[in-house]
Amino acid sequence: MAFISRACRLLFLIVYIVSFTDGLVIEPAFNDELNQFVAKTMKCQHIPGLTLSIVKGDETWSRGYGIKDLAGERKVDNSTLFGIGSVSKSFTMVLVGILLKEKSMTWTTKVSDILGPEYEFIDEIRTKETTVRDLLSHRTGLARLDIGLLAGYKEDQISRKTFSKKLKHLPEAFPFRDRFLYNNHLYTLLGHIAEVLGNDSWENLLKSRVFDPLGMTSTRLMLEPEDVLQSDNALPLIYKDGVFKNGTSKLYHLFPTEPAGAILSNGEDMAKYMRFNLNNGKTDSGVQLIDEKMFPQAFITTTPTSDQSFLNGAFLTEPDFPVSDTPMGYGYAWFTSSYRGNERIWHSGGLLSYITYLWLYPELKIGIFASANGPGYGSFAGNAEKSILYYVSDYLLNKSAWINETTTCEFPTFWRDIPTNSTPGEVAVDLPSPSEYVGSYGTFYLPAIEVTVNPDDDKSLRFQMNRCGGLLHSTPDKDRFLMEVTSPYELMMVFIDKNNATSFVNATFQRSGNTVNAIEFQYEVKVLYEKGLDVTNTSDIVPTTSTATPIFGESHFRLISFCLINLLMW
């Protein structure tokens, strides 16, 4: 391990650079400054490998930095693939837009008119009125419940089609069209809508209708855990106990939610994609791939986001910062914002070790893409990439730089520390009859939970939710426990807040008489798991989950959402 640590430190000091296109994007003097800035940022923020690609008009500049794997012998270059996470959503949007036009439909076509009466939502108004636009712009108000994406779904128990039908049980967190609430599940539904419109799988349609016409010949999909371990990938790495280690490959199996974030791409292909977006849906070969009147609507604010505190905390405001980066809203798979007075369209992708940012300045025909393969938790990679993109943006916008090689290591805390309220633990008590809680508990739209006795502790139980495991700690309140995720490491770190404290989730067992028959988890909404419920053949049973407004206080909701956002949403 000591050797690996020394090797990684050495590699951070050596920047591996390959030019994709010489072009006229940046001057030679800034090229040297940028390479030094990136190397310093990666070293202090523990970033193992990174790709950076810039387009300006028809010109492209692209570089690879750092390492693909622990051995350090394979360096990142412009052909190296990274998981781009939720940046994948805009590809799904493009595919759906192409297919809608072919069927003489629009963004405002109702979901029920495409899928028919077999597909419903939790209430009548959503079932009748939800449009493609509502799904794209995250304004359905349905709970996000990313714990399901974290834990993963089993292919032998569900398909994308059946998963989409089960979304009728997804609870309400906020009223319909009331506010922005990001939801990966509904982009899975958009993927299925593409399948119905295109009469083929989302995977096949995305390749034939989007990747191939754009000339994205290296880009592929992450469909199995092994897909992230290929030789042309930057492998997912985690930084633990002062050294880099391999990430948990089984976590990179996103089935059936691939339409929300399963694309692997590189700097060269993403440059083509940036130009496609900056040229209003026209490919490098001059083909208008998506309707030129429909496509611009994706970049217009549909759902405001300025009231979301967890979004505001990620942006820059004066006087704390020397500049302002102002959120505006969400269009179709793109955030809208303004940086230093310039319109910026952007999205990011957080998939555990993979962190990605894509910024577009439409009026100036400028695009910047960056993706990293570690360190696998917290905000290190996100902060590092944002500081790099700010540095590049200032140069391209002819603005004075406000971040430098010193402050990049302390971004954003050099200017402002974003407070996080930790959830306190409680005094655990002995469990007189732990076996009464043991069993399998099921719900309609999340993976089942297996509860077992903890042989190592009389004050807690063990739980396993597919690939996510941990402890249920007892509390002084009978039948109420605190859920703590302990494995794998990446999922545990999702629930570690900025104060290095665990964010617990309340889990309360329910009884019929003296017999435990259910467990209620308090995510952003209440979710009831019934003991012994087999959810594989019960998609039409009326759900027993609450559809009320969130049960957490607003601060607790923000805390859990912020933790999930850092690693999954953006």
Coordinates of C-alpha atoms in Angstrom, one line a residue, residues 143-404:
A143 CA -40.6 11.4 -4.5
R144 CA -37.1 10.7 -5.9
L145 CA -36.2 7.8 -3.5
D146 CA -32.7 7.3 -4.9
I147 CA -32.1 4.6 -2.3
G148 CA -33.5 2.2 -4.9
L149 CA -30.9 3.3 -7.5
L150 CA -28.2 2.9 -4.8
A151 CA -29.3 -0.6 -3.8
G152 CA -30.0 -1.7 -7.3
Y153 CA -32.8 -3.9 -8.8
K154 CA -32.6 -7.5 -9.8
E155 CA -33.0 -8.3 -13.5
D156 CA -34.7 -11.6 -12.8
Q157 CA -37.5 -9.8 -10.9
I158 CA -38.2 -6.8 -13.0
S159 CA -37.9 -5.3 -16.5
R160 CA -37.8 -1.7 -17.6
K161 CA -41.4 -2.1 -18.8
T162 CA -42.7 -3.6 -15.5
F163 CA -40.6 -1.0 -13.5
S164 CA -42.3 1.7 -15.5
K165 CA -45.7 0.3 -14.6
K166 CA -44.8 0.1 -10.9
L167 CA -44.1 3.8 -10.9
K168 CA -47.9 4.2 -10.2
H169 CA -47.0 3.4 -6.6
L170 CA -44.3 6.1 -6.4
P171 CA -45.5 8.5 -3.6
E172 CA -46.0 12.2 -3.8
A173 CA -43.5 14.5 -2.1
F174 CA -44.9 17.8 -3.4
P175 CA -48.0 18.8 -5.3
F176 CA -48.1 18.3 -9.1
R177 CA -46.1 21.0 -11.0
D178 CA -45.5 22.8 -7.7
R179 CA -41.7 22.8 -7.7
F180 CA -38.5 21.2 -9.0
L181 CA -37.8 17.8 -7.6
Y182 CA -35.1 15.8 -9.4
N183 CA -36.2 12.2 -10.2
N184 CA -34.1 9.5 -11.8
H185 CA -37.0 7.1 -11.9
L186 CA -38.9 9.2 -14.3
Y187 CA -36.0 9.4 -16.8
T188 CA -36.2 5.6 -16.7
L189 CA -39.8 6.0 -17.8
L190 CA -38.7 8.4 -20.5
G191 CA -36.4 5.6 -21.7
H192 CA -39.3 3.2 -21.9
I193 CA -41.4 5.9 -23.7
A194 CA -38.6 5.9 -26.4
E195 CA -38.9 2.1 -26.6
V196 CA -42.6 2.3 -27.2
L197 CA -42.3 5.1 -29.8
G198 CA -39.3 3.5 -31.5
N199 CA -40.4 -0.2 -31.2
D200 CA -36.9 -1.2 -30.0
S201 CA -34.8 -1.2 -26.8
W202 CA -33.5 2.1 -25.5
E203 CA -30.0 0.8 -25.8
N204 CA -30.4 0.0 -29.5
L205 CA -32.3 3.2 -30.3
L206 CA -29.7 5.4 -28.6
K207 CA -26.9 3.9 -30.6
S208 CA -28.6 3.9 -34.0
R209 CA -30.5 7.2 -33.7
V210 CA -28.0 9.3 -31.6
F211 CA -24.5 7.9 -31.2
D212 CA -24.0 6.8 -34.8
P213 CA -25.3 10.0 -36.5
L214 CA -23.2 12.1 -34.2
G215 CA -20.1 10.0 -35.0
M216 CA -19.6 9.1 -31.3
T217 CA -17.9 5.9 -32.3
S218 CA -16.2 5.2 -28.9
T219 CA -19.2 6.0 -26.7
R220 CA -21.0 3.0 -25.2
L221 CA -23.4 2.0 -22.4
M222 CA -22.7 0.7 -18.9
L223 CA -25.0 -2.4 -18.9
E224 CA -23.0 -4.8 -16.7
P225 CA -20.5 -4.3 -13.9
E226 CA -17.8 -5.6 -16.2
D227 CA -18.3 -2.7 -18.5
V228 CA -16.5 -0.3 -16.3
L229 CA -13.4 -2.6 -16.1
Q230 CA -12.6 -2.5 -19.8
S231 CA -9.1 -1.4 -20.8
D232 CA -10.2 1.8 -22.5
N233 CA -12.0 3.0 -19.3
A234 CA -10.7 5.1 -16.5
L235 CA -11.5 2.6 -13.7
P236 CA -13.6 3.9 -10.8
L237 CA -11.3 4.5 -7.9
I238 CA -11.8 5.5 -4.2
Y239 CA -9.5 7.4 -1.9
K240 CA -9.6 5.6 1.5
D241 CA -7.2 5.6 4.4
G242 CA -4.8 7.9 2.5
V243 CA -4.4 5.7 -0.6
F244 CA -6.4 4.9 -3.8
K245 CA -8.2 1.6 -4.0
N246 CA -10.4 0.0 -6.6
G247 CA -14.1 1.0 -6.5
T248 CA -16.9 -1.6 -6.1
S249 CA -17.7 -2.6 -9.7
K250 CA -21.1 -4.2 -8.9
L251 CA -22.4 -0.7 -8.1
Y252 CA -22.1 0.3 -11.8
H253 CA -25.0 -1.9 -12.8
L254 CA -27.8 0.6 -13.2
F255 CA -30.6 -1.7 -14.5
P256 CA -33.3 -0.7 -15.3
T257 CA -32.5 3.0 -14.8
E258 CA -29.8 3.2 -17.5
P259 CA -31.6 6.0 -19.4
A260 CA -30.9 8.2 -16.3
G261 CA -27.1 7.8 -16.3
A262 CA -25.4 4.8 -17.9
I263 CA -23.3 6.4 -20.7
L264 CA -19.5 5.9 -20.9
S265 CA -17.8 8.5 -23.2
N266 CA -14.6 10.4 -23.7
G267 CA -13.3 13.9 -24.5
E268 CA -13.3 13.4 -28.2
D269 CA -16.8 12.2 -28.5
M270 CA -18.2 14.7 -26.0
A271 CA -16.7 17.5 -28.1
K272 CA -18.9 16.3 -30.9
Y273 CA -21.9 16.3 -28.6
M274 CA -21.2 19.8 -27.3
R275 CA -21.0 21.1 -30.9
F276 CA -24.3 19.3 -31.7
N277 CA -26.0 21.1 -28.8
L278 CA -24.4 24.5 -29.7
N279 CA -25.5 24.1 -33.3
N280 CA -29.2 23.6 -32.4
G281 CA -29.3 19.8 -33.0
K282 CA -27.1 19.7 -36.1
T283 CA -24.3 17.2 -36.4
D284 CA -20.8 17.9 -37.6
S285 CA -21.7 16.5 -41.0
G286 CA -24.6 19.0 -41.3
V287 CA -27.5 16.7 -40.6
Q288 CA -30.4 18.3 -38.6
L289 CA -30.8 15.3 -36.2
I290 CA -33.6 16.7 -34.1
D291 CA -36.3 19.2 -35.1
E292 CA -34.8 22.7 -35.1
K293 CA -37.9 24.2 -33.6
M294 CA -38.4 21.6 -30.8
F295 CA -34.7 21.4 -29.7
P296 CA -34.3 25.0 -28.4
Q297 CA -37.1 24.4 -25.9
A298 CA -34.7 22.1 -23.9
F299 CA -32.6 25.1 -23.0
I300 CA -35.5 27.3 -21.7
T301 CA -36.4 27.3 -18.0
T302 CA -39.5 25.2 -17.4
T303 CA -39.1 24.6 -13.7
P304 CA -37.5 27.3 -11.5
T305 CA -34.8 26.0 -9.1
S306 CA -33.9 29.1 -7.2
D307 CA -35.9 28.2 -4.2
Q308 CA -33.9 25.0 -3.6
S309 CA -31.4 25.6 -0.8
F310 CA -29.3 22.6 -1.7
L311 CA -28.9 24.1 -5.2
N312 CA -28.1 27.6 -3.9
G313 CA -25.4 26.2 -1.7
A314 CA -23.6 24.9 -4.8
F315 CA -23.6 28.3 -6.5
L316 CA -21.6 31.4 -6.0
T317 CA -23.1 34.6 -4.7
E318 CA -21.6 38.0 -3.9
P319 CA -20.3 39.3 -1.6
D320 CA -19.1 35.9 -0.3
F321 CA -17.5 35.2 -3.7
P322 CA -15.8 37.6 -6.0
V323 CA -18.3 36.7 -8.8
S324 CA -21.9 35.4 -9.1
D325 CA -23.0 32.1 -10.5
T326 CA -26.8 32.3 -10.5
P327 CA -29.2 29.3 -10.8
M328 CA -32.3 29.9 -12.9
G329 CA -34.1 26.7 -13.5
Y330 CA -34.4 23.4 -15.4
G331 CA -35.4 22.9 -19.0
Y332 CA -35.4 19.5 -20.6
A333 CA -32.4 17.5 -19.2
W334 CA -30.4 20.8 -18.8
F335 CA -30.1 23.3 -16.0
T336 CA -30.2 27.0 -16.9
S337 CA -28.1 29.6 -15.2
S338 CA -26.0 32.8 -15.6
Y339 CA -22.3 33.0 -14.9
R340 CA -20.8 36.5 -14.7
G341 CA -23.6 37.8 -16.9
N342 CA -23.4 35.1 -19.5
E343 CA -26.1 32.6 -20.2
R344 CA -24.9 29.1 -19.3
I345 CA -26.7 25.8 -19.9
W346 CA -25.2 22.9 -17.9
H347 CA -25.6 19.5 -16.3
S348 CA -23.4 17.3 -14.1
G349 CA -23.3 13.6 -13.5
G350 CA -22.5 12.0 -10.2
L351 CA -22.2 8.2 -10.3
L352 CA -20.2 7.4 -7.2
S353 CA -16.5 7.5 -8.3
Y354 CA -17.4 9.2 -11.7
I355 CA -18.1 12.9 -11.5
T356 CA -18.8 14.9 -14.7
Y357 CA -19.6 18.5 -15.6
L358 CA -20.7 19.8 -19.0
W359 CA -21.1 23.6 -19.4
L360 CA -22.4 25.3 -22.5
Y361 CA -22.4 29.1 -23.3
P362 CA -24.8 29.1 -26.3
E363 CA -24.4 32.7 -27.3
L364 CA -20.6 32.4 -27.6
K365 CA -20.6 28.8 -29.0
I366 CA -18.4 27.6 -26.2
G367 CA -18.6 24.3 -24.4
I368 CA -16.5 22.7 -21.6
F369 CA -16.6 19.1 -20.5
A370 CA -14.7 17.4 -17.6
S371 CA -15.0 14.0 -16.0
A372 CA -13.0 12.3 -13.2
N373 CA -12.8 8.7 -12.0
G374 CA -12.4 9.4 -8.3
P375 CA -12.0 9.8 -5.3
G376 CA -15.5 8.3 -5.0
Y377 CA -17.2 10.3 -2.2
G378 CA -18.0 13.7 -0.9
S379 CA -17.5 16.8 -3.0
F380 CA -13.8 16.5 -3.8
A381 CA -14.2 15.7 -7.5
G382 CA -17.1 18.1 -7.9
N383 CA -15.3 21.0 -6.3
A384 CA -12.1 20.2 -8.3
E385 CA -13.9 20.1 -11.6
K386 CA -16.0 23.2 -10.9
S387 CA -12.8 25.2 -10.1
I388 CA -11.2 24.0 -13.3
L389 CA -14.3 24.9 -15.3
Y390 CA -14.5 28.3 -13.7
Y391 CA -10.8 28.9 -14.5
V392 CA -11.3 27.9 -18.1
S393 CA -14.6 29.9 -18.4
D394 CA -12.9 33.1 -17.2
Y395 CA -10.3 32.7 -19.9
L396 CA -12.8 32.0 -22.7
L397 CA -15.1 34.8 -21.5
N398 CA -12.2 37.3 -21.3
K399 CA -12.8 37.8 -17.6
S400 CA -10.2 38.2 -14.9
A401 CA -9.5 35.0 -13.0
W402 CA -10.7 34.9 -9.5
I403 CA -9.5 31.4 -8.6
N404 CA -5.8 30.4 -8.6

